[in-house]
PDB file of C-alpha atoms in Angstrom:
ATOM      1  CA  UNK A   1       0.632 127.572  59.829  1.00 39.00           C
ATOM      2  CA  UNK A   2      -2.133 125.247  60.960  1.00 41.00           C
ATOM      3  CA  UNK A   3      -5.508 126.911  61.250  1.00 47.00           C
ATOM      4  CA  UNK A   4      -6.296 126.259  64.870  1.00 49.00           C
ATOM      5  CA  UNK A   5      -9.532 128.040  65.378  1.00 53.00           C
ATOM      6  CA  UNK A   6      -9.457 129.115  68.947  1.00 76.00           C
ATOM      7  CA  UNK A   7     -13.067 130.168  68.921  1.00 87.00           C
ATOM      8  CA  UNK A   8     -14.767 130.824  72.237  1.00 90.00           C
ATOM      9  CA  UNK A   9     -17.763 129.197  70.609  1.00 91.00           C
ATOM     10  CA  UNK A  10     -15.968 125.901  70.208  1.00 91.00           C
ATOM     11  CA  UNK A  11     -15.879 125.315  73.975  1.00 91.00           C
ATOM     12  CA  UNK A  12     -19.537 126.280  74.195  1.00 91.00           C
ATOM     13  CA  UNK A  13     -20.472 123.821  71.443  1.00 93.00           C
ATOM     14  CA  UNK A  14     -18.483 121.095  73.216  1.00 92.00           C
ATOM     15  CA  UNK A  15     -20.601 121.759  76.328  1.00 91.00           C
ATOM     16  CA  UNK A  16     -23.676 121.627  74.116  1.00 92.00           C
ATOM     17  CA  UNK A  17     -22.760 118.066  73.038  1.00 93.00           C
ATOM     18  CA  UNK A  18     -22.732 116.956  76.669  1.00 92.00           C
ATOM     19  CA  UNK A  19     -25.898 118.915  77.387  1.00 91.00           C
ATOM     20  CA  UNK A  20     -27.789 117.173  74.567  1.00 93.00           C
ATOM     21  CA  UNK A  21     -26.972 113.765  75.997  1.00 92.00           C
ATOM     22  CA  UNK A  22     -28.522 114.761  79.356  1.00 92.00           C
ATOM     23  CA  UNK A  23     -32.226 114.543  80.202  1.00 92.00           C
ATOM     24  CA  UNK A  24     -32.634 118.293  79.734  1.00 89.00           C
ATOM     25  CA  UNK A  25     -31.033 117.954  76.311  1.00 90.00           C
ATOM     26  CA  UNK A  26     -33.308 115.071  75.318  1.00 92.00           C
ATOM     27  CA  UNK A  27     -36.286 117.220  76.320  1.00 91.00           C
ATOM     28  CA  UNK A  28     -35.000 120.000  74.002  1.00 90.00           C
ATOM     29  CA  UNK A  29     -34.687 117.572  71.111  1.00 92.00           C
ATOM     30  CA  UNK A  30     -38.310 116.480  71.553  1.00 93.00           C
ATOM     31  CA  UNK A  31     -39.529 120.057  71.989  1.00 93.00           C
ATOM     32  CA  UNK A  32     -37.637 121.718  69.102  1.00 95.00           C
ATOM     33  CA  UNK A  33     -36.834 118.978  66.579  1.00 96.00           C
ATOM     34  CA  UNK A  34     -35.019 121.295  64.151  1.00 97.00           C
ATOM     35  CA  UNK A  35     -31.569 121.397  62.578  1.00 97.00           C
ATOM     36  CA  UNK A  36     -29.403 124.524  62.708  1.00 97.00           C
ATOM     37  CA  UNK A  37     -26.191 125.211  60.873  1.00 97.00           C
ATOM     38  CA  UNK A  38     -23.927 127.774  62.489  1.00 97.00           C
ATOM     39  CA  UNK A  39     -21.317 129.572  60.402  1.00 97.00           C
ATOM     40  CA  UNK A  40     -19.007 131.136  62.958  1.00 97.00           C
ATOM     41  CA  UNK A  41     -16.298 133.533  61.792  1.00 96.00           C
ATOM     42  CA  UNK A  42     -13.347 134.582  63.958  1.00 95.00           C
ATOM     43  CA  UNK A  43     -13.663 138.296  63.092  1.00 94.00           C
ATOM     44  CA  UNK A  44     -15.850 139.091  60.079  1.00 94.00           C
ATOM     45  CA  UNK A  45     -19.000 137.303  58.879  1.00 92.00           C
ATOM     46  CA  UNK A  46     -18.275 135.301  55.741  1.00 92.00           C
ATOM     47  CA  UNK A  47     -14.521 134.946  56.256  1.00 94.00           C
ATOM     48  CA  UNK A  48     -12.712 131.828  57.538  1.00 95.00           C
ATOM     49  CA  UNK A  49     -15.916 130.492  59.028  1.00 95.00           C
ATOM     50  CA  UNK A  50     -16.049 127.325  61.064  1.00 96.00           C
ATOM     51  CA  UNK A  51     -19.259 125.463  60.385  1.00 97.00           C
ATOM     52  CA  UNK A  52     -21.152 123.547  63.044  1.00 97.00           C
ATOM     53  CA  UNK A  53     -24.435 121.715  62.939  1.00 97.00           C
ATOM     54  CA  UNK A  54     -26.662 121.707  66.009  1.00 96.00           C
ATOM     55  CA  UNK A  55     -29.065 118.882  65.231  1.00 96.00           C
ATOM     56  CA  UNK A  56     -32.006 119.097  67.607  1.00 96.00           C
ATOM     57  CA  UNK A  57     -33.692 116.169  65.851  1.00 95.00           C
ATOM     58  CA  UNK A  58     -30.953 113.676  66.651  1.00 94.00           C
ATOM     59  CA  UNK A  59     -29.501 115.557  69.604  1.00 95.00           C
ATOM     60  CA  UNK A  60     -26.040 116.063  68.127  1.00 95.00           C
ATOM     61  CA  UNK A  61     -23.497 118.783  67.586  1.00 95.00           C
ATOM     62  CA  UNK A  62     -21.020 118.250  64.762  1.00 96.00           C
ATOM     63  CA  UNK A  63     -18.339 120.261  63.084  1.00 96.00           C
ATOM     64  CA  UNK A  64     -18.814 120.618  59.332  1.00 96.00           C
ATOM     65  CA  UNK A  65     -21.761 121.397  57.055  1.00 94.00           C
ATOM     66  CA  UNK A  66     -25.075 119.573  57.370  1.00 95.00           C
ATOM     67  CA  UNK A  67     -25.241 116.593  55.032  1.00 93.00           C
ATOM     68  CA  UNK A  68     -28.780 115.198  55.399  1.00 91.00           C
ATOM     69  CA  UNK A  69     -30.585 117.637  53.119  1.00 93.00           C
ATOM     70  CA  UNK A  70     -31.028 121.249  54.174  1.00 96.00           C
ATOM     71  CA  UNK A  71     -30.858 122.585  57.724  1.00 97.00           C
ATOM     72  CA  UNK A  72     -34.020 124.354  58.947  1.00 98.00           C
ATOM     73  CA  UNK A  73     -32.052 127.561  59.453  1.00 97.00           C
ATOM     74  CA  UNK A  74     -28.492 128.725  58.831  1.00 97.00           C
ATOM     75  CA  UNK A  75     -26.977 131.401  61.042  1.00 97.00           C
ATOM     76  CA  UNK A  76     -23.841 133.405  60.360  1.00 97.00           C
ATOM     77  CA  UNK A  77     -22.116 135.448  63.014  1.00 96.00           C
ATOM     78  CA  UNK A  78     -18.729 136.271  64.455  1.00 97.00           C
ATOM     79  CA  UNK A  79     -17.380 134.195  67.288  1.00 96.00           C
ATOM     80  CA  UNK A  80     -17.823 137.076  69.736  1.00 96.00           C
ATOM     81  CA  UNK A  81     -21.448 137.746  68.771  1.00 96.00           C
ATOM     82  CA  UNK A  82     -22.386 134.066  68.789  1.00 95.00           C
ATOM     83  CA  UNK A  83     -20.890 133.723  72.253  1.00 93.00           C
ATOM     84  CA  UNK A  84     -22.865 136.749  73.498  1.00 93.00           C
ATOM     85  CA  UNK A  85     -26.109 135.410  72.028  1.00 93.00           C
ATOM     86  CA  UNK A  86     -25.614 131.859  73.321  1.00 90.00           C
ATOM     87  CA  UNK A  87     -24.689 133.071  76.801  1.00 88.00           C
ATOM     88  CA  UNK A  88     -27.728 135.360  76.916  1.00 89.00           C
ATOM     89  CA  UNK A  89     -25.742 138.621  76.902  1.00 93.00           C
ATOM     90  CA  UNK A  90     -27.185 139.701  73.530  1.00 93.00           C
ATOM     91  CA  UNK A  91     -30.775 139.334  72.412  1.00 91.00           C
ATOM     92  CA  UNK A  92     -30.946 137.331  69.142  1.00 89.00           C
ATOM     93  CA  UNK A  93     -33.568 139.670  67.633  1.00 89.00           C
ATOM     94  CA  UNK A  94     -31.407 142.698  68.353  1.00 92.00           C
ATOM     95  CA  UNK A  95     -28.350 140.918  66.932  1.00 93.00           C
ATOM     96  CA  UNK A  96     -30.340 140.182  63.776  1.00 92.00           C
ATOM     97  CA  UNK A  97     -31.575 143.760  63.415  1.00 94.00           C
ATOM     98  CA  UNK A  98     -28.056 145.139  63.908  1.00 95.00           C
ATOM     99  CA  UNK A  99     -26.673 142.760  61.298  1.00 95.00           C
ATOM    100  CA  UNK A 100     -24.565 140.961  63.903  1.00 96.00           C
ATOM    101  CA  UNK A 101     -26.375 137.761  62.930  1.00 95.00           C
ATOM    102  CA  UNK A 102     -27.501 136.714  59.474  1.00 96.00           C
ATOM    103  CA  UNK A 103     -30.206 134.102  58.959  1.00 96.00           C
ATOM    104  CA  UNK A 104     -31.111 131.948  55.968  1.00 96.00           C
ATOM    105  CA  UNK A 105     -33.923 129.444  55.852  1.00 96.00           C
ATOM    106  CA  UNK A 106     -37.069 129.285  57.947  1.00 95.00           C
ATOM    107  CA  UNK A 107     -37.607 132.333  60.141  1.00 91.00           C
ATOM    108  CA  UNK A 108     -40.041 130.438  62.369  1.00 94.00           C
ATOM    109  CA  UNK A 109     -37.328 127.800  62.912  1.00 95.00           C
ATOM    110  CA  UNK A 110     -34.798 130.567  63.535  1.00 93.00           C
ATOM    111  CA  UNK A 111     -36.999 132.077  66.255  1.00 91.00           C
ATOM    112  CA  UNK A 112     -36.751 128.857  68.251  1.00 91.00           C
ATOM    113  CA  UNK A 113     -32.977 129.259  68.356  1.00 89.00           C
ATOM    114  CA  UNK A 114     -32.763 131.037  71.697  1.00 85.00           C
ATOM    115  CA  UNK A 115     -30.161 131.233  74.468  1.00 82.00           C
ATOM    116  CA  UNK A 116     -32.153 128.750  76.590  1.00 83.00           C
ATOM    117  CA  UNK A 117     -31.212 125.875  74.270  1.00 86.00           C
ATOM    118  CA  UNK A 118     -27.609 126.291  75.400  1.00 83.00           C
ATOM    119  CA  UNK A 119     -26.245 124.966  78.673  1.00 76.00           C
ATOM    120  CA  UNK A 120     -25.441 127.710  81.112  1.00 69.00           C
ATOM    121  CA  UNK A 121     -21.670 128.269  81.134  1.00 57.00           C
ATOM    122  CA  UNK A 122     -20.173 126.822  84.266  1.00 52.00           C
ATOM    123  CA  UNK A 123     -18.490 129.388  86.484  1.00 46.00           C
ATOM    124  CA  UNK A 124     -14.718 128.906  86.554  1.00 37.00           C
TER     125      UNK A 124
END
């Protein structure tokens, strides 16, 4: 069976690509200038993760591990928790303290990874 990862996060990251090519997105790239790798698991952190890179230096979102050295911070979470954090329904610090989000790399870089870097989900 083909592994079609129907992650909620995937749609959000697609929106992020478009967002980064807008003026608001270009402003983010200038302001933050960091690279994040997101390891997003369907159900349990560490299992069957999809890896995405949100490159706020180049203003890109790509599927697959980061290949230009090391990302500034690597986050691991489940699809559900990532979606809640990105949409502002869960505070990233609380997610981290509860173990819903794991972080490797620079903590100061990680602290700049906030819900306001994501485009607001359009109402359907």
